[in-house]
CSV table of C-alpha atoms in Angstrom, one decimal:
chain,number,residue,atom,x,y,z
A,1,UNK,CA,0.2,-2.8,-18.9
A,2,UNK,CA,-0.5,-6.0,-17.2
A,3,UNK,CA,-0.5,-9.3,-19.2
A,4,UNK,CA,-4.1,-10.0,-18.4
A,5,UNK,CA,-5.2,-6.9,-20.3
A,6,UNK,CA,-3.5,-8.1,-23.5
A,7,UNK,CA,-5.4,-11.4,-23.2
A,8,UNK,CA,-8.7,-9.4,-22.6
A,9,UNK,CA,-8.2,-7.2,-25.6
A,10,UNK,CA,-7.2,-10.2,-27.8
A,11,UNK,CA,-10.3,-12.1,-26.7
A,12,UNK,CA,-12.5,-9.0,-27.4
A,13,UNK,CA,-10.9,-8.7,-30.9
A,14,UNK,CA,-11.6,-12.4,-31.7
A,15,UNK,CA,-15.2,-12.1,-30.6
A,16,UNK,CA,-15.6,-9.0,-32.6
A,17,UNK,CA,-14.6,-10.9,-35.7
A,18,UNK,CA,-17.2,-13.6,-34.9
A,19,UNK,CA,-19.9,-11.0,-34.3
A,20,UNK,CA,-19.1,-9.2,-37.5
A,21,UNK,CA,-19.2,-12.4,-39.5
A,22,UNK,CA,-22.6,-13.3,-38.0
A,23,UNK,CA,-24.0,-9.8,-38.6
A,24,UNK,CA,-22.9,-9.5,-42.2
A,25,UNK,CA,-24.3,-13.0,-42.9
A,26,UNK,CA,-27.6,-12.1,-41.3
A,27,UNK,CA,-27.8,-8.8,-43.2
A,28,UNK,CA,-27.2,-10.7,-46.4
A,29,UNK,CA,-30.0,-13.1,-45.6
A,30,UNK,CA,-32.3,-10.4,-44.4
A,31,UNK,CA,-32.0,-8.2,-47.5
A,32,UNK,CA,-31.6,-11.2,-49.8
A,33,UNK,CA,-28.4,-9.7,-51.2
A,34,UNK,CA,-26.5,-11.2,-54.1
A,35,UNK,CA,-23.1,-12.9,-53.5
A,36,UNK,CA,-21.2,-9.9,-54.8
A,37,UNK,CA,-23.0,-7.5,-52.6
A,38,UNK,CA,-22.6,-9.8,-49.6
A,39,UNK,CA,-18.8,-9.9,-50.1
A,40,UNK,CA,-18.7,-6.1,-50.5
A,41,UNK,CA,-20.7,-5.6,-47.3
A,42,UNK,CA,-18.5,-8.0,-45.4
A,43,UNK,CA,-15.3,-6.4,-46.6
A,44,UNK,CA,-16.4,-2.8,-45.8
A,45,UNK,CA,-17.8,-3.9,-42.4
A,46,UNK,CA,-14.6,-5.6,-41.4
A,47,UNK,CA,-12.4,-2.7,-42.5
A,48,UNK,CA,-14.5,0.1,-40.9
A,49,UNK,CA,-15.3,-1.6,-37.6
A,50,UNK,CA,-11.8,-3.1,-37.0
A,51,UNK,CA,-10.2,0.3,-37.9
A,52,UNK,CA,-12.4,2.1,-35.3
A,53,UNK,CA,-11.7,-0.6,-32.7
A,54,UNK,CA,-7.9,-0.6,-33.2
A,55,UNK,CA,-7.7,3.3,-33.3
A,56,UNK,CA,-9.6,3.4,-30.0
A,57,UNK,CA,-7.3,0.7,-28.6
A,58,UNK,CA,-4.2,2.7,-29.6
A,59,UNK,CA,-5.9,5.8,-28.2
A,60,UNK,CA,-5.6,7.6,-31.5
A,61,UNK,CA,-9.3,8.5,-31.2
A,62,UNK,CA,-11.4,8.8,-28.0
A,63,UNK,CA,-14.5,6.8,-28.6
A,64,UNK,CA,-14.6,4.2,-25.9
A,65,UNK,CA,-18.4,4.5,-25.2
A,66,UNK,CA,-19.2,4.4,-28.9
A,67,UNK,CA,-17.0,1.3,-29.4
A,68,UNK,CA,-18.5,-0.4,-26.3
A,69,UNK,CA,-22.0,0.4,-27.7
A,70,UNK,CA,-21.1,-1.0,-31.1
A,71,UNK,CA,-19.7,-4.2,-29.5
A,72,UNK,CA,-22.9,-4.6,-27.4
A,73,UNK,CA,-25.1,-4.0,-30.5
A,74,UNK,CA,-23.2,-6.7,-32.4
A,75,UNK,CA,-23.5,-9.1,-29.4
A,76,UNK,CA,-27.2,-8.6,-29.3
A,77,UNK,CA,-27.4,-9.0,-33.0
A,78,UNK,CA,-25.4,-12.2,-32.7
A,79,UNK,CA,-27.8,-13.6,-30.1
A,80,UNK,CA,-30.8,-12.6,-32.2
A,81,UNK,CA,-29.2,-14.3,-35.2
A,82,UNK,CA,-28.6,-17.5,-33.3
A,83,UNK,CA,-32.2,-17.6,-32.1
A,84,UNK,CA,-33.5,-16.8,-35.6
A,85,UNK,CA,-31.3,-19.5,-37.2
A,86,UNK,CA,-32.6,-22.0,-34.6
A,87,UNK,CA,-36.2,-21.1,-35.5
A,88,UNK,CA,-35.3,-21.3,-39.2
A,89,UNK,CA,-34.1,-24.9,-38.9
A,90,UNK,CA,-36.9,-25.8,-36.6
A,91,UNK,CA,-39.4,-24.7,-39.2
A,92,UNK,CA,-37.5,-26.7,-41.7
A,93,UNK,CA,-36.9,-23.6,-43.8
A,94,UNK,CA,-40.7,-23.2,-44.4
A,95,UNK,CA,-42.2,-19.8,-44.1
A,96,UNK,CA,-38.8,-18.2,-43.6
A,97,UNK,CA,-40.2,-14.9,-44.8
A,98,UNK,CA,-41.9,-14.6,-41.4
A,99,UNK,CA,-38.5,-14.8,-39.7
A,100,UNK,CA,-37.3,-11.8,-41.8
A,101,UNK,CA,-40.2,-9.8,-40.4
A,102,UNK,CA,-39.5,-11.1,-36.9
A,103,UNK,CA,-35.7,-10.6,-36.8
A,104,UNK,CA,-35.7,-6.8,-36.2
A,105,UNK,CA,-38.4,-7.2,-33.5
A,106,UNK,CA,-36.2,-9.8,-31.8
A,107,UNK,CA,-33.1,-7.6,-32.1
A,108,UNK,CA,-34.6,-4.3,-31.0
A,109,UNK,CA,-36.9,-6.0,-28.5
A,110,UNK,CA,-33.8,-7.5,-26.7
A,111,UNK,CA,-32.1,-4.1,-26.8
A,112,UNK,CA,-35.2,-2.5,-25.3
A,113,UNK,CA,-35.2,-5.2,-22.6
A,114,UNK,CA,-31.5,-4.4,-22.0
A,115,UNK,CA,-32.2,-0.7,-21.4
A,116,UNK,CA,-35.1,-1.6,-19.1
A,117,UNK,CA,-32.9,-3.9,-17.0
A,118,UNK,CA,-30.3,-1.1,-16.7
A,119,UNK,CA,-32.7,1.6,-15.6
A,120,UNK,CA,-35.5,-0.1,-13.8
A,121,UNK,CA,-34.3,-1.7,-10.5
A,122,UNK,CA,-35.8,-4.7,-8.7
A,123,UNK,CA,-35.8,-4.9,-4.9
A,124,UNK,CA,-34.6,-8.1,-3.3
A,125,UNK,CA,-35.5,-9.0,0.3
A,126,UNK,CA,-33.3,-11.3,2.3
A,127,UNK,CA,-33.6,-12.4,5.9
A,128,UNK,CA,-30.3,-13.1,7.7
A,129,UNK,CA,-30.0,-14.7,11.1
A,130,UNK,CA,-26.8,-14.0,12.9
A,131,UNK,CA,-25.0,-16.3,15.3
A,132,UNK,CA,-24.5,-13.3,17.7
A,133,UNK,CA,-27.1,-11.4,19.7
A,134,UNK,CA,-28.6,-8.2,18.3
A,135,UNK,CA,-30.7,-5.8,20.4
A,136,UNK,CA,-33.3,-5.6,17.8
A,137,UNK,CA,-33.7,-6.6,14.1
A,138,UNK,CA,-32.0,-4.3,11.6
A,139,UNK,CA,-33.3,-3.4,8.2
A,140,UNK,CA,-30.2,-2.7,6.0
A,141,UNK,CA,-30.5,-1.2,2.5
A,142,UNK,CA,-27.6,-2.1,0.2
A,143,UNK,CA,-26.8,-0.6,-3.2
A,144,UNK,CA,-23.5,-0.6,-5.1
A,145,UNK,CA,-22.0,0.4,-8.4
A,146,UNK,CA,-23.9,3.6,-9.2
A,147,UNK,CA,-21.2,4.7,-11.7
A,148,UNK,CA,-22.6,8.2,-11.5
A,149,UNK,CA,-21.9,10.0,-14.7
A,150,UNK,CA,-23.5,11.3,-17.9
A,151,UNK,CA,-25.9,8.4,-18.3
A,152,UNK,CA,-26.8,7.7,-14.7
A,153,UNK,CA,-27.4,10.5,-12.2
A,154,UNK,CA,-29.9,12.6,-10.2
A,155,UNK,CA,-33.1,10.9,-11.4
A,156,UNK,CA,-31.8,7.5,-10.5
A,157,UNK,CA,-30.6,8.7,-7.1
A,158,UNK,CA,-34.0,10.1,-6.3
A,159,UNK,CA,-35.5,6.7,-7.2
A,160,UNK,CA,-33.1,5.0,-4.8
A,161,UNK,CA,-33.9,7.3,-2.0
A,162,UNK,CA,-37.6,6.6,-2.6
A,163,UNK,CA,-37.0,2.9,-2.4
A,164,UNK,CA,-35.1,3.1,0.9
A,165,UNK,CA,-37.7,5.4,2.4
A,166,UNK,CA,-40.5,3.1,1.4
A,167,UNK,CA,-38.6,0.1,2.9
A,168,UNK,CA,-38.0,2.0,6.1
A,169,UNK,CA,-34.4,1.0,6.3
A,170,UNK,CA,-32.4,1.6,9.5
A,171,UNK,CA,-29.0,1.7,7.8
A,172,UNK,CA,-27.7,2.1,4.3
A,173,UNK,CA,-24.5,0.5,3.0
A,174,UNK,CA,-22.9,1.5,-0.4
A,175,UNK,CA,-20.0,-0.9,-1.2
A,176,UNK,CA,-18.1,1.0,-3.9
A,177,UNK,CA,-18.0,2.4,-7.4
A,178,UNK,CA,-20.1,5.4,-6.5
A,179,UNK,CA,-18.6,7.5,-9.3
A,180,UNK,CA,-17.8,6.5,-12.9
A,181,UNK,CA,-14.0,7.2,-12.7
A,182,UNK,CA,-14.3,10.9,-11.9
A,183,UNK,CA,-16.6,13.7,-10.5
A,184,UNK,CA,-16.9,15.8,-13.7
A,185,UNK,CA,-20.5,14.8,-14.6
A,186,UNK,CA,-21.5,14.6,-10.9
A,187,UNK,CA,-20.5,18.2,-10.4
A,188,UNK,CA,-21.7,19.5,-13.8
A,189,UNK,CA,-25.2,18.1,-13.3
A,190,UNK,CA,-25.4,19.1,-9.6
A,191,UNK,CA,-26.0,15.5,-8.3
A,192,UNK,CA,-25.0,16.3,-4.7
A,193,UNK,CA,-28.6,17.3,-3.5
A,194,UNK,CA,-29.9,14.0,-5.0
A,195,UNK,CA,-27.2,11.9,-3.3
A,196,UNK,CA,-27.9,13.7,-0.1
A,197,UNK,CA,-31.5,12.3,-0.2
A,198,UNK,CA,-30.1,8.9,0.9
A,199,UNK,CA,-30.8,9.0,4.6
A,200,UNK,CA,-31.3,6.4,7.4
A,201,UNK,CA,-31.6,6.6,11.2
A,202,UNK,CA,-28.3,4.8,11.8
A,203,UNK,CA,-26.5,6.5,9.0
A,204,UNK,CA,-25.3,6.0,5.4
A,205,UNK,CA,-21.9,4.5,4.9
A,206,UNK,CA,-19.8,3.9,1.8
A,207,UNK,CA,-16.5,2.5,0.7
A,208,UNK,CA,-14.6,3.1,-2.5
A,209,UNK,CA,-14.5,0.7,-5.5
A,210,UNK,CA,-12.0,0.3,-8.3
A,211,UNK,CA,-13.7,3.0,-10.4
A,212,UNK,CA,-13.3,5.4,-7.5
A,213,UNK,CA,-9.6,4.9,-7.5
A,214,UNK,CA,-8.6,6.2,-11.0
A,215,UNK,CA,-6.9,9.3,-9.7
A,216,UNK,CA,-9.7,11.3,-8.1
A,217,UNK,CA,-10.3,9.2,-4.9
A,218,UNK,CA,-9.7,12.1,-2.5
A,219,UNK,CA,-12.0,14.4,-4.5
A,220,UNK,CA,-14.6,11.6,-4.8
A,221,UNK,CA,-14.5,11.0,-1.0
A,222,UNK,CA,-14.9,14.8,-0.4
A,223,UNK,CA,-18.0,15.0,-2.7
A,224,UNK,CA,-19.6,11.9,-1.2
A,225,UNK,CA,-19.1,13.1,2.4
A,226,UNK,CA,-20.4,16.5,1.4
A,227,UNK,CA,-23.7,14.8,0.7
A,228,UNK,CA,-23.8,13.4,4.3
A,229,UNK,CA,-22.4,10.0,3.6
A,230,UNK,CA,-19.5,8.6,5.6
A,231,UNK,CA,-16.8,7.0,3.5
A,232,UNK,CA,-14.8,4.4,5.4
A,233,UNK,CA,-11.2,4.3,4.2
A,234,UNK,CA,-10.0,1.0,5.7
A,235,UNK,CA,-11.9,2.0,8.9
A,236,UNK,CA,-14.1,0.4,11.5
A,237,UNK,CA,-16.9,2.3,13.2
A,238,UNK,CA,-19.1,1.1,16.1
A,239,UNK,CA,-22.7,2.0,15.8
A,240,UNK,CA,-24.7,2.6,19.0
A,241,UNK,CA,-22.7,0.0,21.0
A,242,UNK,CA,-24.6,-2.6,18.9
A,243,UNK,CA,-22.5,-3.6,16.0
A,244,UNK,CA,-19.4,-2.5,13.9
A,245,UNK,CA,-19.2,-1.6,10.3
A,246,UNK,CA,-15.9,-2.0,8.5
A,247,UNK,CA,-15.2,-0.4,5.1
A,248,UNK,CA,-12.3,-1.6,3.0
A,249,UNK,CA,-10.8,0.3,0.1
A,250,UNK,CA,-10.6,-1.5,-3.2
A,251,UNK,CA,-7.3,-3.3,-3.7
A,252,UNK,CA,-6.2,-0.7,-6.2
A,253,UNK,CA,-5.3,1.2,-3.0
A,254,UNK,CA,-1.9,-0.4,-2.4
A,255,UNK,CA,-1.6,0.6,1.2
A,256,UNK,CA,-4.8,-1.1,2.4
A,257,UNK,CA,-4.4,-3.4,5.4
A,258,UNK,CA,-5.8,-6.9,5.4
A,259,UNK,CA,-9.2,-7.6,6.8
A,260,UNK,CA,-7.6,-9.5,9.7
A,261,UNK,CA,-5.6,-6.4,10.6
A,262,UNK,CA,-8.7,-4.2,10.5
A,263,UNK,CA,-10.4,-6.6,13.0
A,264,UNK,CA,-7.7,-6.3,15.6
A,265,UNK,CA,-9.3,-3.4,17.4
A,266,UNK,CA,-12.9,-4.5,16.8
A,267,UNK,CA,-15.1,-6.1,19.4
A,268,UNK,CA,-16.0,-9.3,17.6
A,269,UNK,CA,-18.3,-10.4,20.3
A,270,UNK,CA,-20.8,-8.1,18.7
A,271,UNK,CA,-21.9,-8.3,15.0
A,272,UNK,CA,-19.4,-7.2,12.5
A,273,UNK,CA,-20.6,-6.0,9.0
A,274,UNK,CA,-18.0,-5.6,6.2
A,275,UNK,CA,-18.2,-3.6,3.0
A,276,UNK,CA,-15.6,-4.9,0.5
A,277,UNK,CA,-16.2,-3.8,-3.1
A,278,UNK,CA,-14.8,-6.9,-4.8
A,279,UNK,CA,-16.0,-10.3,-3.6
A,280,UNK,CA,-12.5,-11.8,-4.2
A,281,UNK,CA,-11.6,-12.7,-0.6
A,282,UNK,CA,-14.8,-14.3,0.5
A,283,UNK,CA,-13.1,-17.7,1.3
A,284,UNK,CA,-10.6,-15.8,3.6
A,285,UNK,CA,-13.4,-13.8,5.2
A,286,UNK,CA,-15.5,-16.9,5.9
A,287,UNK,CA,-12.8,-18.0,8.4
A,288,UNK,CA,-12.8,-14.6,10.2
A,289,UNK,CA,-15.3,-13.2,12.8
A,290,UNK,CA,-17.3,-11.4,10.1
A,291,UNK,CA,-21.0,-11.8,10.3
A,292,UNK,CA,-22.1,-10.1,7.1
A,293,UNK,CA,-20.2,-9.0,4.1
A,294,UNK,CA,-21.8,-6.9,1.3
A,295,UNK,CA,-20.0,-6.5,-2.1
A,296,UNK,CA,-20.7,-5.5,-5.7
A,297,UNK,CA,-18.2,-5.1,-8.6
A,298,UNK,CA,-19.3,-8.1,-10.7
A,299,UNK,CA,-22.5,-6.5,-12.1
A,300,UNK,CA,-23.4,-10.2,-12.5
A,301,UNK,CA,-21.6,-9.9,-15.8
A,302,UNK,CA,-24.0,-7.1,-16.8
A,303,UNK,CA,-24.5,-8.5,-20.3
A,304,UNK,CA,-24.8,-12.3,-21.1
A,305,UNK,CA,-22.6,-14.3,-21.5
A,306,UNK,CA,-20.2,-12.3,-19.2
A,307,UNK,CA,-22.2,-13.7,-16.3
A,308,UNK,CA,-20.6,-17.1,-17.0
A,309,UNK,CA,-17.2,-15.5,-16.7
A,310,UNK,CA,-18.0,-13.9,-13.3
A,311,UNK,CA,-19.4,-17.2,-12.1
A,312,UNK,CA,-16.1,-18.9,-12.9
A,313,UNK,CA,-14.0,-16.1,-11.4
A,314,UNK,CA,-15.5,-15.8,-8.0
A,315,UNK,CA,-16.5,-18.1,-5.1
A,316,UNK,CA,-19.8,-16.1,-5.0
A,317,UNK,CA,-20.3,-13.7,-8.0
A,318,UNK,CA,-23.9,-12.9,-7.2
A,319,UNK,CA,-26.6,-13.4,-4.6
A,320,UNK,CA,-26.6,-14.6,-1.0
A,321,UNK,CA,-24.9,-17.5,0.6
A,322,UNK,CA,-23.9,-18.5,4.2
A,323,UNK,CA,-20.3,-19.6,4.0
A,324,UNK,CA,-18.3,-20.7,7.0
A,325,UNK,CA,-18.7,-18.2,9.8
A,326,UNK,CA,-20.5,-15.5,7.8
A,327,UNK,CA,-23.3,-14.4,5.5
A,328,UNK,CA,-22.3,-13.0,2.1
A,329,UNK,CA,-24.2,-10.8,-0.3
A,330,UNK,CA,-23.0,-9.8,-3.7
A,331,UNK,CA,-25.2,-7.5,-5.6
A,332,UNK,CA,-25.3,-6.9,-9.4
A,333,UNK,CA,-25.3,-3.2,-8.7
A,334,UNK,CA,-27.8,-0.3,-8.9
A,335,UNK,CA,-26.3,1.3,-11.9
A,336,UNK,CA,-24.2,0.0,-14.9
A,337,UNK,CA,-20.8,0.4,-16.4
A,338,UNK,CA,-20.1,1.9,-19.8
A,339,UNK,CA,-23.4,1.5,-21.6
A,340,UNK,CA,-27.0,1.4,-20.4
A,341,UNK,CA,-27.6,-2.2,-21.3
A,342,UNK,CA,-28.1,-5.3,-19.1
A,343,UNK,CA,-29.0,-8.8,-20.3
A,344,UNK,CA,-29.0,-11.7,-17.9
A,345,UNK,CA,-28.8,-9.2,-15.0
A,346,UNK,CA,-30.8,-6.3,-13.7
A,347,UNK,CA,-30.1,-3.2,-11.7
A,348,UNK,CA,-31.2,-3.9,-8.1
A,349,UNK,CA,-31.4,-2.9,-4.5
A,350,UNK,CA,-31.1,-5.3,-1.6
A,351,UNK,CA,-33.1,-5.0,1.7
A,352,UNK,CA,-31.5,-7.2,4.4
A,353,UNK,CA,-33.6,-8.1,7.4
A,354,UNK,CA,-30.9,-8.9,9.9
A,355,UNK,CA,-31.8,-10.6,13.2
A,356,UNK,CA,-29.7,-11.8,16.2
A,357,UNK,CA,-29.9,-15.3,17.6
């Protein structure tokens, strides 16, 4: 296992202790427990939660989603506790009984908002003016990071198809993480007819993300293409003698060529659109004849404060920016990873109005 994973697990474990401390302190205050009962609650909570976390980490038990949900709940509780404590001191400890009434509404209200943000997408419109000629304006629909699985499937795909149809898109680009590691739930819940509803006059193109490369990449490709979507495996395809689309595999695919190598046989006098799941080579791509790159992967952190981490990790972790020679779009994704919660981010679809000079 890579060293960075050890640091990640260590950081999660440390934050877990902080969240547990805050949660037990808040419960003691909320129920007005005696010191003895507070100590007992703290001891039991630490023993049980840490045991579950460590057993999952050692893979003695298989409860990843449950552990992730527990961590998320404790994070939301921690944030609610901070807000409540701030109000408590702001009120100078007067009428604190109202805060006891308000606390569960703050906590479960934020959880409800998190579920809403995960399942109700917003539509973002962005106009892009290229430095190259284009026969006519293009309306491109972009959605990434579906993570199709038990918690996100046919209903959400139907909604996405409805959005693209209403927006009258000419082309659809899906830059990675179509499946959530495998195709078991996708097949079991017969999602293919729903995915096949994604249609556009100039076609629907996808590339594979890191979660599509956990051992079932060939089967995932087969299932996606059976729904009428072309998966670009480090390939370039010219559309109607107007522009070229390049699709890069995630860098988990060790044999993937560089973007510069993929450009060698491409007519760069015409617009070039790149799908690259991770936005980790934007500075390199900004020096290449790439007119538009669409990426996902970051989820914009998905749950605050992880968006601070992604902001520090990437040149562009979210949104649109013109950098160097190209235009770059990083979406927070249409779905979610792990658990159906988003805070500080929202599921979304981008509609790009692309025009030539």
